[in-house]
């Protein structure tokens, strides 16, 4: 049976889209790879039910590995079979954006999102003495969550500075709730006596079988090291923002562009429509902006995909929240100076164990001029994660001192297989069909 709308992703954007489309009278199927709805934002433990799912055909545990256009709509290929739909709303979210540094492959070094996922999903605290570092406001809920769960957080080391928000007073005035939220996190840090340091971050991790200490550097505005100190710890949570998950929009040929934060994002119009007819986009695939923005965009996409016009209040709310997201990205940029932290033997691609000198050799000695050529010559991004972890860093190394372009990132983001799926599950489908 062909559905009216298939919503791909059951996080804040997908849930809002499915709810809005169903209320507007459409037949909706909601698909997600996780066993329950909520996405990364509303990650729940196994014993929890998760957030309520609207009265739609909900298909949890369905990994989407490919999507293609057909004569009458789209076919969504999952590890459990095919889904045919006239319209798709892609709300696949984002994942941690990482920058490599010496020692980052040691056990005990986590992404900020990974540390939070373990805590929220399984009640696991990543260590007893934890350092939280990187850039962006997401560091605050990670640090406070760990502290409230019993970890001793030794410090939050923010490579940038939140004072940059002062350059956007009008945006802040329309988003006072976000300031209140930030103040609450800072109060928790003070209660646990956790230092919050700006213009500082982790530039190296040390240890043998696991991390035992980190080097924290004071940085200038371009993120070049000015001074260092060593802190003993048994875990590190590091994050430099998020990368939109664009495999499905790219498979369909949707237009993309470079966002303010240097990420490749899918392009949507005022009704959340992609450049490909019948495709809508909502949430972080359009640019990272948080759960509130994702929910509003999902509502707009769901309403319009079902054939109705979005409420003006939702459109205005999206404008305000998107403006805050842009201000946030301008406040927490990622300058190219982080590349000066790297040694020649620093691993860039963990899957294929490709060091920095191999990437640079492919550029200087072998003549690679873009990230895709570097991928073919030096193999970063050729392993299991397919450049999800190393793609951004590789594109930055190729760009060098010039700004990273959309073409740099696009070469590392396109994947014919959106998510890993076993051959056995595909074979079972063909047996059932025959």
Tab-separated table of C-alpha atoms in Angstrom:
chain	number	residue	atom	x	y	z
A	1	UNK	CA	0.000	0.000	0.000
A	2	UNK	CA	1.271	3.456	-0.918
A	3	UNK	CA	1.109	5.899	1.977
A	4	UNK	CA	0.353	9.594	1.594
A	5	UNK	CA	3.365	10.636	3.663
A	6	UNK	CA	6.364	8.810	5.110
A	7	UNK	CA	8.194	10.643	7.889
A	8	UNK	CA	11.787	9.455	8.179
A	9	UNK	CA	13.065	9.977	11.709
A	10	UNK	CA	11.132	10.036	15.009
A	11	UNK	CA	12.962	12.783	16.879
A	12	UNK	CA	11.423	16.190	17.691
A	13	UNK	CA	11.075	17.156	14.013
A	14	UNK	CA	9.699	13.812	12.866
A	15	UNK	CA	7.194	13.465	15.703
A	16	UNK	CA	5.913	16.995	15.096
A	17	UNK	CA	5.639	16.364	11.344
A	18	UNK	CA	3.804	13.067	11.775
A	19	UNK	CA	1.374	14.579	14.295
A	20	UNK	CA	0.621	17.618	12.131
A	21	UNK	CA	0.144	15.582	8.961
A	22	UNK	CA	-2.123	13.063	10.685
A	23	UNK	CA	-4.284	15.825	12.183
A	24	UNK	CA	-4.603	17.295	8.693
A	25	UNK	CA	-6.063	13.991	7.481
A	26	UNK	CA	-3.107	12.309	5.771
A	27	UNK	CA	-2.216	8.609	6.011
A	28	UNK	CA	1.193	8.719	7.671
A	29	UNK	CA	3.940	6.190	8.303
A	30	UNK	CA	6.658	7.139	10.789
A	31	UNK	CA	9.960	5.267	10.446
A	32	UNK	CA	12.911	5.230	12.853
A	33	UNK	CA	15.917	2.993	13.431
A	34	UNK	CA	15.577	3.130	17.226
A	35	UNK	CA	13.285	0.809	19.199
A	36	UNK	CA	11.230	3.755	20.491
A	37	UNK	CA	10.509	7.311	19.419
A	38	UNK	CA	12.319	10.379	20.711
A	39	UNK	CA	15.551	10.604	18.763
A	40	UNK	CA	18.730	11.773	20.469
A	41	UNK	CA	16.974	14.602	22.292
A	42	UNK	CA	14.370	12.405	23.988
A	43	UNK	CA	16.582	9.359	24.343
A	44	UNK	CA	14.976	6.933	26.787
A	45	UNK	CA	16.166	3.940	28.721
A	46	UNK	CA	15.093	0.436	27.780
A	47	UNK	CA	12.639	0.359	30.683
A	48	UNK	CA	10.929	3.588	29.566
A	49	UNK	CA	8.096	3.824	27.071
A	50	UNK	CA	9.421	6.945	25.356
A	51	UNK	CA	7.272	9.887	24.252
A	52	UNK	CA	3.759	9.187	22.933
A	53	UNK	CA	3.543	8.439	19.214
A	54	UNK	CA	0.640	9.940	17.255
A	55	UNK	CA	-1.993	7.651	15.780
A	56	UNK	CA	0.102	6.741	12.754
A	57	UNK	CA	1.703	3.624	11.355
A	58	UNK	CA	4.877	3.689	13.495
A	59	UNK	CA	7.742	1.428	12.445
A	60	UNK	CA	10.500	1.407	15.077
A	61	UNK	CA	13.734	-0.500	14.552
A	62	UNK	CA	13.622	0.058	10.778
A	63	UNK	CA	17.028	1.097	9.463
A	64	UNK	CA	16.693	3.110	6.241
A	65	UNK	CA	19.560	2.335	3.901
A	66	UNK	CA	18.341	3.831	0.617
A	67	UNK	CA	15.583	5.946	-0.900
A	68	UNK	CA	14.703	6.381	-4.577
A	69	UNK	CA	12.190	8.211	-6.718
A	70	UNK	CA	9.545	6.264	-8.605
A	71	UNK	CA	6.875	7.186	-11.141
A	72	UNK	CA	4.264	7.827	-8.456
A	73	UNK	CA	6.411	8.894	-5.509
A	74	UNK	CA	9.227	7.246	-3.573
A	75	UNK	CA	10.389	3.845	-2.381
A	76	UNK	CA	12.055	3.776	1.026
A	77	UNK	CA	14.297	0.750	1.488
A	78	UNK	CA	14.744	-0.485	5.061
A	79	UNK	CA	16.290	-3.532	6.654
A	80	UNK	CA	12.737	-4.878	7.094
A	81	UNK	CA	11.398	-4.252	3.608
A	82	UNK	CA	10.221	-1.495	1.291
A	83	UNK	CA	7.805	1.354	1.941
A	84	UNK	CA	6.069	3.170	-0.905
A	85	UNK	CA	4.898	6.725	-0.392
A	86	UNK	CA	3.794	9.732	-2.412
A	87	UNK	CA	5.606	12.247	-0.176
A	88	UNK	CA	8.554	12.006	2.211
A	89	UNK	CA	9.499	14.233	5.124
A	90	UNK	CA	13.159	13.739	5.986
A	91	UNK	CA	13.891	14.446	9.653
A	92	UNK	CA	16.993	12.347	10.247
A	93	UNK	CA	18.730	14.735	12.669
A	94	UNK	CA	22.467	15.129	13.186
A	95	UNK	CA	25.440	13.538	14.902
A	96	UNK	CA	28.533	14.800	16.758
A	97	UNK	CA	31.078	16.792	14.789
A	98	UNK	CA	34.568	15.876	15.916
A	99	UNK	CA	38.014	17.407	15.563
A	100	UNK	CA	40.975	15.035	15.928
A	101	UNK	CA	43.780	15.704	18.394
A	102	UNK	CA	46.719	13.598	19.644
A	103	UNK	CA	45.386	10.786	21.813
A	104	UNK	CA	41.714	11.138	20.855
A	105	UNK	CA	41.529	7.421	19.972
A	106	UNK	CA	42.336	6.344	23.548
A	107	UNK	CA	39.607	4.486	25.465
A	108	UNK	CA	37.908	6.986	27.754
A	109	UNK	CA	37.711	9.757	25.137
A	110	UNK	CA	34.055	10.201	24.148
A	111	UNK	CA	32.084	12.553	21.985
A	112	UNK	CA	29.917	14.885	24.045
A	113	UNK	CA	26.829	13.357	22.480
A	114	UNK	CA	28.101	9.846	23.158
A	115	UNK	CA	28.642	10.638	26.839
A	116	UNK	CA	25.125	12.048	27.112
A	117	UNK	CA	23.605	9.115	25.207
A	118	UNK	CA	25.174	6.605	27.578
A	119	UNK	CA	23.867	8.570	30.549
A	120	UNK	CA	20.334	9.132	29.259
A	121	UNK	CA	19.910	5.806	27.503
A	122	UNK	CA	21.625	3.412	29.907
A	123	UNK	CA	22.335	5.346	33.098
A	124	UNK	CA	26.082	4.913	32.503
A	125	UNK	CA	28.484	7.629	33.699
A	126	UNK	CA	31.560	7.633	31.442
A	127	UNK	CA	34.038	8.153	34.301
A	128	UNK	CA	34.675	9.265	37.851
A	129	UNK	CA	36.778	12.323	36.938
A	130	UNK	CA	35.574	13.813	33.679
A	131	UNK	CA	36.747	16.738	31.573
A	132	UNK	CA	34.186	18.323	29.207
A	133	UNK	CA	35.603	20.360	26.326
A	134	UNK	CA	34.927	21.707	22.839
A	135	UNK	CA	32.645	24.529	21.813
A	136	UNK	CA	28.949	25.389	21.876
A	137	UNK	CA	26.124	25.417	24.421
A	138	UNK	CA	25.657	21.630	24.242
A	139	UNK	CA	28.639	21.256	26.573
A	140	UNK	CA	26.521	22.633	29.435
A	141	UNK	CA	23.794	19.942	29.563
A	142	UNK	CA	26.450	17.261	29.130
A	143	UNK	CA	28.515	18.564	32.062
A	144	UNK	CA	25.537	19.163	34.338
A	145	UNK	CA	24.023	15.787	33.518
A	146	UNK	CA	27.266	14.013	34.430
A	147	UNK	CA	27.631	16.018	37.626
A	148	UNK	CA	24.057	15.350	38.738
A	149	UNK	CA	24.642	11.633	38.090
A	150	UNK	CA	27.610	11.563	40.457
A	151	UNK	CA	30.653	12.194	38.275
A	152	UNK	CA	33.277	14.682	39.363
A	153	UNK	CA	33.430	17.085	36.433
A	154	UNK	CA	36.850	18.724	36.594
A	155	UNK	CA	35.924	21.585	34.312
A	156	UNK	CA	34.078	22.743	31.227
A	157	UNK	CA	36.595	24.109	28.741
A	158	UNK	CA	34.919	26.202	26.058
A	159	UNK	CA	37.203	26.984	23.104
A	160	UNK	CA	35.094	29.991	22.168
A	161	UNK	CA	33.243	32.557	24.249
A	162	UNK	CA	29.499	33.036	24.869
A	163	UNK	CA	30.114	36.794	25.026
A	164	UNK	CA	29.654	36.780	21.264
A	165	UNK	CA	25.894	36.667	21.859
A	166	UNK	CA	26.147	40.319	22.943
A	167	UNK	CA	26.447	41.193	19.243
A	168	UNK	CA	22.874	39.947	18.691
A	169	UNK	CA	20.661	41.792	21.225
A	170	UNK	CA	17.509	41.727	19.079
A	171	UNK	CA	17.772	37.969	18.606
A	172	UNK	CA	18.285	37.421	22.322
A	173	UNK	CA	15.257	39.573	23.140
A	174	UNK	CA	13.062	37.243	21.049
A	175	UNK	CA	14.508	34.109	22.666
A	176	UNK	CA	14.688	34.900	26.380
A	177	UNK	CA	13.830	31.319	27.230
A	178	UNK	CA	17.155	30.164	25.841
A	179	UNK	CA	19.003	32.591	28.120
A	180	UNK	CA	17.049	31.289	31.100
A	181	UNK	CA	17.974	27.740	30.166
A	182	UNK	CA	21.667	28.652	29.964
A	183	UNK	CA	21.517	30.396	33.341
A	184	UNK	CA	20.032	27.269	34.916
A	185	UNK	CA	22.925	25.166	33.645
A	186	UNK	CA	25.440	27.671	35.008
A	187	UNK	CA	23.755	27.544	38.424
A	188	UNK	CA	24.164	23.773	38.463
A	189	UNK	CA	27.851	24.151	37.561
A	190	UNK	CA	28.319	26.565	40.460
A	191	UNK	CA	26.495	24.260	42.864
A	192	UNK	CA	28.870	21.434	41.965
A	193	UNK	CA	31.850	23.836	41.970
A	194	UNK	CA	32.678	23.053	38.353
A	195	UNK	CA	34.927	25.679	36.727
A	196	UNK	CA	33.773	27.065	33.383
A	197	UNK	CA	36.694	28.348	31.311
A	198	UNK	CA	36.482	30.143	27.982
A	199	UNK	CA	39.136	30.265	25.248
A	200	UNK	CA	40.389	26.895	26.519
A	201	UNK	CA	40.008	23.325	25.292
A	202	UNK	CA	41.579	19.863	25.269
A	203	UNK	CA	44.328	19.593	22.641
A	204	UNK	CA	45.816	16.202	23.621
A	205	UNK	CA	44.949	13.111	25.654
A	206	UNK	CA	47.547	10.938	27.392
A	207	UNK	CA	47.584	7.360	28.626
A	208	UNK	CA	48.510	3.799	27.775
A	209	UNK	CA	45.529	1.434	27.861
A	210	UNK	CA	43.111	4.352	28.473
A	211	UNK	CA	43.139	8.093	29.023
A	212	UNK	CA	44.941	9.145	32.222
A	213	UNK	CA	45.318	12.890	31.637
A	214	UNK	CA	44.667	15.638	29.112
A	215	UNK	CA	46.477	18.741	27.976
A	216	UNK	CA	44.235	21.798	28.196
A	217	UNK	CA	45.387	24.786	26.164
A	218	UNK	CA	44.563	28.465	26.353
A	219	UNK	CA	43.765	29.636	22.814
A	220	UNK	CA	43.756	32.863	20.879
A	221	UNK	CA	40.773	33.798	18.716
A	222	UNK	CA	42.070	31.669	15.836
A	223	UNK	CA	42.495	28.700	18.219
A	224	UNK	CA	46.278	28.725	18.185
A	225	UNK	CA	47.819	27.491	21.436
A	226	UNK	CA	49.093	30.180	23.824
A	227	UNK	CA	49.802	28.122	26.958
A	228	UNK	CA	49.019	24.656	28.333
A	229	UNK	CA	48.331	22.762	31.538
A	230	UNK	CA	47.880	19.049	32.244
A	231	UNK	CA	44.878	17.679	34.134
A	232	UNK	CA	44.601	14.106	35.391
A	233	UNK	CA	41.274	12.452	34.548
A	234	UNK	CA	39.794	9.121	33.516
A	235	UNK	CA	37.304	10.311	30.891
A	236	UNK	CA	36.887	13.151	28.392
A	237	UNK	CA	33.712	14.320	26.624
A	238	UNK	CA	34.521	16.483	23.604
A	239	UNK	CA	32.189	18.124	21.115
A	240	UNK	CA	32.419	20.770	18.403
A	241	UNK	CA	28.805	21.031	17.345
A	242	UNK	CA	26.894	18.673	15.080
A	243	UNK	CA	26.868	17.454	11.491
A	244	UNK	CA	23.470	17.162	9.754
A	245	UNK	CA	22.700	13.633	8.555
A	246	UNK	CA	22.261	14.166	4.813
A	247	UNK	CA	22.578	10.726	3.237
A	248	UNK	CA	18.907	10.554	2.206
A	249	UNK	CA	18.598	14.113	0.803
A	250	UNK	CA	21.799	13.560	-1.178
A	251	UNK	CA	20.549	10.219	-2.509
A	252	UNK	CA	17.506	12.040	-3.868
A	253	UNK	CA	19.578	14.861	-5.388
A	254	UNK	CA	18.305	17.617	-3.077
A	255	UNK	CA	20.109	20.940	-3.182
A	256	UNK	CA	22.519	21.680	-0.341
A	257	UNK	CA	24.461	24.704	0.847
A	258	UNK	CA	27.026	25.756	3.441
A	259	UNK	CA	25.506	26.901	6.729
A	260	UNK	CA	26.885	29.653	8.967
A	261	UNK	CA	28.611	27.081	11.196
A	262	UNK	CA	30.498	25.554	8.274
A	263	UNK	CA	28.207	22.523	7.983
A	264	UNK	CA	26.694	21.174	4.791
A	265	UNK	CA	22.895	21.415	5.106
A	266	UNK	CA	19.925	20.612	2.889
A	267	UNK	CA	18.113	23.584	1.365
A	268	UNK	CA	14.427	24.084	2.238
A	269	UNK	CA	11.958	26.822	1.297
A	270	UNK	CA	9.461	28.606	3.558
A	271	UNK	CA	7.212	25.520	3.632
A	272	UNK	CA	10.151	23.156	4.329
A	273	UNK	CA	10.089	21.851	0.747
A	274	UNK	CA	13.340	20.550	-0.735
A	275	UNK	CA	14.391	21.243	-4.315
A	276	UNK	CA	13.055	17.789	-5.308
A	277	UNK	CA	9.242	17.727	-5.678
A	278	UNK	CA	7.510	15.652	-3.022
A	279	UNK	CA	10.391	15.933	-0.547
A	280	UNK	CA	10.154	17.948	2.670
A	281	UNK	CA	12.933	18.635	5.166
A	282	UNK	CA	12.649	19.363	8.873
A	283	UNK	CA	14.990	19.780	11.810
A	284	UNK	CA	18.752	19.468	11.865
A	285	UNK	CA	19.062	18.402	8.203
A	286	UNK	CA	18.225	22.052	7.428
A	287	UNK	CA	20.812	23.350	9.900
A	288	UNK	CA	21.412	22.601	13.555
A	289	UNK	CA	19.129	24.699	15.757
A	290	UNK	CA	17.848	22.589	18.638
A	291	UNK	CA	14.695	20.694	19.535
A	292	UNK	CA	12.340	23.687	19.617
A	293	UNK	CA	13.232	24.754	16.087
A	294	UNK	CA	13.067	21.148	14.886
A	295	UNK	CA	9.561	20.798	16.292
A	296	UNK	CA	8.307	23.967	14.618
A	297	UNK	CA	9.839	23.009	11.274
A	298	UNK	CA	8.336	19.539	11.573
A	299	UNK	CA	4.892	21.009	12.177
A	300	UNK	CA	5.180	23.300	9.157
A	301	UNK	CA	6.387	20.434	6.951
A	302	UNK	CA	3.643	18.063	8.126
A	303	UNK	CA	0.828	20.568	7.621
A	304	UNK	CA	1.953	21.614	4.138
A	305	UNK	CA	2.728	18.063	3.021
A	306	UNK	CA	-0.844	17.139	3.963
A	307	UNK	CA	-2.198	19.884	1.704
A	308	UNK	CA	-2.895	22.667	4.202
A	309	UNK	CA	-1.268	26.005	4.966
A	310	UNK	CA	0.854	26.367	8.142
A	311	UNK	CA	-0.276	28.686	10.902
A	312	UNK	CA	1.310	32.135	10.733
A	313	UNK	CA	2.359	31.809	14.387
A	314	UNK	CA	4.462	28.759	13.545
A	315	UNK	CA	6.145	30.578	10.681
A	316	UNK	CA	6.993	33.525	12.942
A	317	UNK	CA	8.277	31.212	15.647
A	318	UNK	CA	10.514	29.446	13.137
A	319	UNK	CA	11.983	32.760	11.996
A	320	UNK	CA	12.836	33.723	15.588
A	321	UNK	CA	14.345	30.335	16.432
A	322	UNK	CA	16.321	30.129	13.198
A	323	UNK	CA	17.715	33.623	13.884
A	324	UNK	CA	18.865	32.406	17.311
A	325	UNK	CA	20.504	29.385	15.686
A	326	UNK	CA	22.413	31.661	13.311
A	327	UNK	CA	23.541	33.842	16.228
A	328	UNK	CA	24.671	30.722	18.088
A	329	UNK	CA	26.751	29.534	15.134
A	330	UNK	CA	28.380	32.948	14.756
A	331	UNK	CA	29.148	32.975	18.484
A	332	UNK	CA	30.762	29.528	18.428
A	333	UNK	CA	32.734	29.257	15.147
A	334	UNK	CA	35.407	26.628	14.483
A	335	UNK	CA	38.489	28.515	13.210
A	336	UNK	CA	41.149	26.651	11.222
A	337	UNK	CA	43.712	27.097	14.005
A	338	UNK	CA	42.763	23.693	15.483
A	339	UNK	CA	44.874	22.114	12.744
A	340	UNK	CA	47.998	23.458	14.473
A	341	UNK	CA	47.295	21.084	17.401
A	342	UNK	CA	47.960	18.067	15.193
A	343	UNK	CA	51.174	16.053	14.947
A	344	UNK	CA	52.061	14.140	11.785
A	345	UNK	CA	51.109	10.827	13.369
A	346	UNK	CA	47.790	12.061	14.776
A	347	UNK	CA	45.049	9.756	13.519
A	348	UNK	CA	42.400	11.486	11.400
A	349	UNK	CA	40.389	8.455	10.276
A	350	UNK	CA	39.931	6.007	13.133
A	351	UNK	CA	38.377	3.252	10.999
A	352	UNK	CA	41.272	3.057	8.531
A	353	UNK	CA	43.924	4.420	10.946
A	354	UNK	CA	44.921	7.189	8.536
A	355	UNK	CA	47.323	9.733	10.098
A	356	UNK	CA	47.607	13.430	9.309
A	357	UNK	CA	50.843	12.994	7.333
A	358	UNK	CA	49.121	10.550	4.949
A	359	UNK	CA	46.373	13.056	4.226
A	360	UNK	CA	48.860	15.863	3.681
A	361	UNK	CA	51.064	13.644	1.504
A	362	UNK	CA	48.095	12.894	-0.780
A	363	UNK	CA	47.692	16.650	-1.254
A	364	UNK	CA	51.329	17.799	-1.494
A	365	UNK	CA	52.985	14.805	-3.203
A	366	UNK	CA	50.140	13.075	-5.024
A	367	UNK	CA	48.267	16.177	-6.203
A	368	UNK	CA	44.845	15.660	-4.601
A	369	UNK	CA	42.810	18.859	-4.878
A	370	UNK	CA	39.556	17.863	-3.178
A	371	UNK	CA	38.345	15.731	-0.288
A	372	UNK	CA	37.067	12.944	-2.520
A	373	UNK	CA	40.483	12.561	-4.182
A	374	UNK	CA	42.137	12.445	-0.757
A	375	UNK	CA	39.635	9.765	0.243
A	376	UNK	CA	40.621	7.633	-2.740
A	377	UNK	CA	44.385	8.131	-2.310
A	378	UNK	CA	44.805	7.989	1.489
A	379	UNK	CA	41.574	6.130	2.486
A	380	UNK	CA	40.088	8.468	5.126
A	381	UNK	CA	36.362	7.822	5.189
A	382	UNK	CA	36.635	4.379	3.573
A	383	UNK	CA	35.940	2.413	6.759
A	384	UNK	CA	32.844	1.394	8.686
A	385	UNK	CA	31.656	4.910	9.589
A	386	UNK	CA	32.009	6.075	5.965
A	387	UNK	CA	33.456	9.492	6.927
A	388	UNK	CA	30.816	10.345	9.522
A	389	UNK	CA	33.576	10.866	12.093
A	390	UNK	CA	36.496	12.046	9.942
A	391	UNK	CA	34.719	13.693	7.001
A	392	UNK	CA	34.622	17.232	8.375
A	393	UNK	CA	38.241	17.138	9.586
A	394	UNK	CA	39.452	15.703	6.270
A	395	UNK	CA	37.642	18.422	4.333
A	396	UNK	CA	39.249	21.057	6.589
A	397	UNK	CA	42.733	19.601	6.050
A	398	UNK	CA	42.181	19.702	2.291
A	399	UNK	CA	41.010	23.321	2.489
A	400	UNK	CA	44.020	24.363	4.593
A	401	UNK	CA	43.922	28.074	5.339
A	402	UNK	CA	41.034	28.837	2.977
A	403	UNK	CA	37.398	28.490	4.116
A	404	UNK	CA	35.812	25.080	3.712
A	405	UNK	CA	33.293	24.989	0.860
A	406	UNK	CA	30.113	23.014	0.278
A	407	UNK	CA	31.918	21.020	-2.419
A	408	UNK	CA	34.632	20.054	0.105
A	409	UNK	CA	32.009	18.603	2.450
A	410	UNK	CA	29.726	17.122	-0.188
A	411	UNK	CA	32.474	14.776	-1.347
A	412	UNK	CA	32.618	13.200	2.121
A	413	UNK	CA	28.879	13.251	2.899
A	414	UNK	CA	27.315	11.337	-0.010
A	415	UNK	CA	26.848	7.616	0.725
A	416	UNK	CA	25.033	5.063	-1.470
A	417	UNK	CA	24.208	3.079	1.686
A	418	UNK	CA	22.711	5.544	4.167
A	419	UNK	CA	23.010	3.234	7.190
A	420	UNK	CA	24.643	-0.196	7.596
A	421	UNK	CA	22.279	-3.108	6.998
A	422	UNK	CA	23.086	-6.816	6.952
A	423	UNK	CA	23.004	-8.807	3.729
A	424	UNK	CA	21.079	-11.439	5.646
A	425	UNK	CA	18.160	-9.098	6.303
A	426	UNK	CA	18.025	-8.126	2.619
A	427	UNK	CA	18.181	-11.781	1.566
A	428	UNK	CA	15.261	-12.611	3.864
A	429	UNK	CA	13.168	-9.938	2.180
A	430	UNK	CA	13.753	-11.461	-1.260
A	431	UNK	CA	12.893	-14.927	0.054
A	432	UNK	CA	9.603	-13.620	1.423
A	433	UNK	CA	8.831	-11.806	-1.829
A	434	UNK	CA	9.495	-14.904	-3.929
